[in-house]
Amino acid sequence: MTNELKIPAHIGIIMDGNGRWAKKQGKPRIFGHKAGMDAIERTAIYAQKLGVKVLTVYAFSTENWTRPLDEVKFIMSLPIDFYSKFVPVLNRENIQIRMIGDRNGVPAATLKAIDRAAEDTKNNTGMILTFAMNYGGRAELLQAVKNIVKSGVEIDEITEQLISDNLTTSIFPENWRDPELIIRTSGELRLSNFLTWQSAYSELLFTDTLWPDFNEASLDMAIAEFSGRDRRFGGVKG
Ligand code: FPP
């Protein structure tokens, strides 16, 4: 174990526990999602201070459509309400906004708000904060396979690089596409279809903290744990 802190270039976060957080306070679930947005803001600002290059947050999965309609509608309205408040902060902090996921099915007003936030922050040169919206790792891979087949490429030309180039994370610079660290809050121990291809060598960190309670100290602890891990990528101990 080394004392030197290693900062992951790309961190993915599965933000879980908003509903339980709200319930603990006797409030409706949507109250937890609102508090979850504040947690995104403080985590993004701090991650960028630490030197993280890409922070991808799992905002809505391809499976989340089965939630009660009111809750789905509320989550889809969050970018609209929130970005007007959030974008000036991101511009002050030099953070860029992006989205990954399937745009089909996301309400037009939600897409418009996300696109506007991406446009308004596109000249920033700092960390990329990515919202995984209507995102599913299997759906993403399926789409990549379709694109590759449609392109008419020869079988021998299909490589891992080509697959990576056809995933939604190809919008990131090459070395930052795959998260080095994935954090899941609220004590659940699964990846739930998040960055399926890209997580092949990610370090996984599970914490009992509910997402709205996640803060600077939580990220410090996660990075300290990551720094102490021996990443061998299938090789032998050096
Ligand atoms: C998981 O908690 C949280 C989600 C599925 C949604 C997370 C979304 C946000 C924090 C904000 C969304 C942001 C945008 C831009 C749309 P849960 O509801 O599963 O909590 P529970 O497991 O305690 O019920």
Coordinates of C-alpha atoms and ligand atoms in Angstrom, one line a residue:
M1 CA 0.0 0.0 0.0
T2 CA 1.3 3.4 -0.9
N3 CA 0.5 6.8 0.7
E4 CA 0.4 8.5 -2.7
L5 CA -3.1 9.5 -3.7
K6 CA -4.1 8.3 -7.2
I7 CA -6.8 10.2 -8.8
P8 CA -9.0 8.2 -11.3
A9 CA -9.3 10.1 -14.6
H10 CA -12.9 8.8 -15.0
I11 CA -15.2 8.0 -12.1
G12 CA -18.7 6.5 -12.7
I13 CA -21.3 6.9 -10.0
I14 CA -24.5 4.8 -9.5
M15 CA -26.5 7.2 -7.4
D16 CA -28.7 5.0 -5.4
G17 CA -30.8 5.5 -2.2
N18 CA -32.7 8.8 -3.0
G19 CA -36.0 7.1 -2.2
R20 CA -34.9 5.7 1.1
W21 CA -33.3 9.0 2.0
A22 CA -36.6 10.8 1.5
K23 CA -38.6 8.1 3.3
K24 CA -36.3 8.3 6.3
Q25 CA -37.4 12.0 6.6
G26 CA -41.1 11.2 6.0
K27 CA -41.0 12.9 2.6
P28 CA -42.0 11.8 -0.9
R29 CA -39.4 10.0 -3.0
I30 CA -39.1 13.0 -5.4
F31 CA -37.7 15.0 -2.5
G32 CA -34.8 12.5 -2.5
H33 CA -34.2 13.1 -6.2
K34 CA -34.0 16.8 -5.7
A35 CA -31.5 16.4 -2.9
G36 CA -29.7 14.0 -5.2
M37 CA -29.2 16.8 -7.7
D38 CA -27.5 18.9 -5.0
A39 CA -25.2 15.9 -4.3
I40 CA -24.3 15.9 -8.0
E41 CA -23.4 19.5 -7.9
R42 CA -21.2 19.3 -4.8
T43 CA -19.6 16.0 -6.0
A44 CA -18.8 17.4 -9.4
I45 CA -17.2 20.6 -8.1
Y46 CA -15.1 18.6 -5.6
A47 CA -14.1 15.9 -8.2
Q48 CA -12.9 18.5 -10.5
K49 CA -10.8 20.1 -7.7
L50 CA -9.2 16.8 -7.1
G51 CA -8.3 16.5 -10.8
V52 CA -10.9 14.0 -12.1
K53 CA -11.3 14.4 -15.9
V54 CA -14.7 12.7 -16.5
L55 CA -17.5 12.1 -13.9
T56 CA -20.4 10.0 -15.3
V57 CA -23.5 9.9 -13.1
Y58 CA -26.2 7.3 -13.7
A59 CA -29.3 9.5 -13.8
F60 CA -31.9 7.3 -15.5
S61 CA -31.5 3.7 -16.7
T62 CA -33.4 2.0 -19.6
E63 CA -35.1 0.0 -16.8
N64 CA -36.2 3.1 -14.8
W65 CA -39.3 3.6 -17.1
T66 CA -41.1 1.0 -15.0
R67 CA -41.2 3.4 -12.0
P68 CA -44.5 5.2 -11.2
L69 CA -45.3 7.7 -13.9
D70 CA -45.3 10.7 -11.6
E71 CA -41.8 9.8 -10.5
V72 CA -40.5 9.3 -14.0
K73 CA -42.1 12.7 -15.0
F74 CA -40.4 14.3 -12.1
I75 CA -36.9 12.9 -12.9
M76 CA -37.3 14.0 -16.5
S77 CA -38.2 17.5 -15.4
L78 CA -35.1 17.8 -13.2
P79 CA -32.8 18.9 -16.0
I80 CA -35.3 21.6 -17.0
D81 CA -35.6 23.1 -13.5
F82 CA -32.1 22.5 -12.4
Y83 CA -29.8 23.5 -15.3
S84 CA -30.9 27.1 -15.1
K85 CA -29.4 27.2 -11.6
F86 CA -26.6 24.7 -12.3
V87 CA -25.1 26.0 -15.6
P88 CA -23.8 29.3 -14.2
V89 CA -22.1 27.3 -11.4
L90 CA -20.6 24.9 -13.9
N91 CA -19.4 27.8 -16.0
R92 CA -17.8 29.4 -13.0
E93 CA -16.1 26.0 -12.3
N94 CA -15.1 25.5 -15.9
I95 CA -17.0 22.1 -16.0
Q96 CA -18.6 20.8 -19.3
I97 CA -21.9 18.9 -19.4
R98 CA -22.5 15.9 -21.7
M99 CA -25.2 13.2 -22.0
I100 CA -24.8 9.5 -22.9
G101 CA -27.7 7.1 -23.5
D102 CA -30.5 6.6 -25.9
R103 CA -32.1 9.9 -26.9
N104 CA -35.2 8.0 -28.2
G105 CA -37.9 8.1 -25.6
V106 CA -36.5 11.0 -23.6
P107 CA -39.1 13.8 -23.6
A108 CA -38.2 16.6 -26.0
A109 CA -38.2 19.3 -23.3
T110 CA -35.7 17.2 -21.2
L111 CA -33.4 16.7 -24.2
K112 CA -33.7 20.4 -25.0
A113 CA -32.5 21.3 -21.5
I114 CA -29.6 18.9 -21.5
D115 CA -28.6 20.0 -25.0
R116 CA -28.7 23.6 -24.0
A117 CA -26.6 22.9 -20.9
A118 CA -24.1 21.0 -23.1
E119 CA -24.0 23.9 -25.6
D120 CA -23.7 26.6 -22.8
T121 CA -20.7 24.7 -21.3
K122 CA -19.0 23.5 -24.4
N123 CA -16.2 26.1 -24.3
N124 CA -15.2 25.1 -20.7
T125 CA -12.0 23.2 -20.6
G126 CA -12.3 21.4 -17.2
M127 CA -13.9 18.2 -16.1
I128 CA -16.7 16.6 -18.2
L129 CA -19.8 15.9 -16.1
T130 CA -21.8 13.3 -18.0
F131 CA -25.4 12.4 -17.3
A132 CA -26.2 8.8 -18.3
M133 CA -29.9 9.3 -19.3
N134 CA -32.0 6.5 -20.6
Y135 CA -28.8 4.6 -20.5
G136 CA -28.3 0.8 -20.5
G137 CA -25.0 -0.9 -21.2
R138 CA -26.6 -3.8 -23.1
A139 CA -28.7 -1.4 -25.3
E140 CA -25.6 0.6 -26.0
L141 CA -23.7 -2.6 -27.1
L142 CA -26.6 -3.7 -29.2
Q143 CA -26.7 -0.3 -31.0
A144 CA -22.9 -0.5 -31.5
V145 CA -23.2 -4.0 -33.1
K146 CA -26.0 -2.7 -35.4
N147 CA -23.9 0.3 -36.4
I148 CA -20.9 -1.9 -37.1
V149 CA -22.9 -4.4 -39.2
K150 CA -24.6 -1.6 -41.1
S151 CA -21.2 -0.1 -41.9
G152 CA -20.3 -3.2 -43.9
V153 CA -17.0 -3.7 -42.2
E154 CA -15.1 -7.0 -42.8
I155 CA -15.2 -9.5 -39.9
D156 CA -11.5 -9.3 -39.4
E157 CA -11.6 -5.6 -39.0
I158 CA -13.9 -5.8 -36.0
T159 CA -11.7 -5.1 -33.0
E160 CA -12.2 -4.0 -29.4
Q161 CA -11.1 -0.6 -30.5
L162 CA -13.9 -0.5 -33.2
I163 CA -16.5 -1.5 -30.6
S164 CA -15.2 1.1 -28.2
D165 CA -15.4 3.7 -31.0
N166 CA -19.1 2.8 -31.5
L167 CA -20.2 3.2 -27.9
T168 CA -21.6 6.4 -26.6
T169 CA -18.5 7.0 -24.5
S170 CA -16.6 7.6 -27.7
I171 CA -17.4 11.3 -27.1
F172 CA -14.6 11.2 -24.5
P173 CA -10.9 11.4 -25.2
E174 CA -9.6 7.9 -25.8
N175 CA -7.8 7.4 -22.5
W176 CA -10.8 8.5 -20.4
R177 CA -13.5 6.4 -21.9
D178 CA -13.5 3.6 -19.4
P179 CA -14.0 4.5 -15.7
E180 CA -11.1 3.5 -13.4
L181 CA -13.5 3.7 -10.5
I182 CA -17.2 3.0 -10.1
I183 CA -18.9 4.0 -6.9
R184 CA -22.4 2.7 -6.0
T185 CA -24.1 4.2 -3.0
S186 CA -26.8 2.9 -0.6
G187 CA -25.4 -0.6 0.0
E188 CA -26.6 -2.4 -3.2
L189 CA -23.9 -4.6 -4.7
R190 CA -24.5 -4.6 -8.4
L191 CA -23.7 -2.7 -11.6
S192 CA -27.3 -2.6 -12.9
N193 CA -26.3 -2.3 -16.6
F194 CA -24.0 0.7 -16.1
L195 CA -21.1 1.0 -18.5
T196 CA -21.1 -2.7 -19.2
W197 CA -18.3 -2.8 -21.7
Q198 CA -16.3 0.1 -20.2
S199 CA -16.3 -1.4 -16.6
A200 CA -14.3 -4.5 -17.5
Y201 CA -11.3 -3.3 -15.4
S202 CA -13.0 -0.7 -13.2
E203 CA -12.3 -0.8 -9.5
L204 CA -15.7 -1.1 -7.7
L205 CA -16.5 0.7 -4.5
F206 CA -19.7 0.1 -2.6
T207 CA -20.8 2.4 0.2
D208 CA -23.8 2.4 2.5
T209 CA -24.1 6.1 2.3
L210 CA -27.4 7.2 0.6
W211 CA -26.7 9.3 -2.5
P212 CA -28.2 12.6 -1.1
D213 CA -25.8 12.3 1.8
F214 CA -22.7 11.8 -0.4
N215 CA -20.2 14.6 0.0
E216 CA -16.6 15.7 -0.2
A217 CA -15.6 13.4 2.6
S218 CA -17.3 10.4 0.9
L219 CA -15.3 11.1 -2.3
D220 CA -12.1 11.5 -0.3
M221 CA -12.7 8.1 1.3
A222 CA -13.5 6.5 -2.1
I223 CA -10.3 7.8 -3.7
A224 CA -8.2 6.8 -0.7
E225 CA -9.6 3.2 -1.1
F226 CA -8.9 3.3 -4.8
S227 CA -5.4 4.5 -4.3
G228 CA -4.7 1.6 -2.0
R229 CA -5.9 -1.0 -4.6
D230 CA -3.3 -2.9 -6.6
R231 CA -4.5 -2.7 -10.2
R232 CA -3.0 -5.5 -12.3
F233 CA -5.2 -5.7 -15.3
G234 CA -4.8 -9.4 -15.4
G235 CA -1.0 -9.3 -15.1
V236 CA 1.1 -10.3 -12.2
K237 CA 2.1 -8.3 -9.1
G238 CA 5.0 -6.0 -10.1
Ligands
FPP1 C1 -31.8 6.0 -7.3 O1 -32.4 6.2 -6.1 C2 -31.8 7.2 -8.1 C3 -32.3 7.3 -9.4 C4 -32.8 6.2 -10.2 C5 -32.4 8.5 -10.0 C6 -31.2 9.4 -9.8 C7 -31.4 10.7 -10.3 C8 -31.0 11.8 -9.8 C9 -30.1 12.0 -8.5 C10 -31.2 13.1 -10.4 C11 -31.5 12.9 -11.9 C12 -30.8 13.8 -12.6 C13 -31.1 14.1 -13.9 C14 -30.4 15.2 -14.6 C15 -32.3 13.5 -14.5 P1 -33.7 5.3 -5.9 O2 -34.9 6.1 -6.3 O3 -33.6 4.0 -6.6 O4 -33.7 5.2 -4.3 P2 -34.1 3.9 -3.5 O5 -33.3 2.7 -3.9 O6 -33.8 4.3 -2.1 O7 -35.6 3.7 -3.7

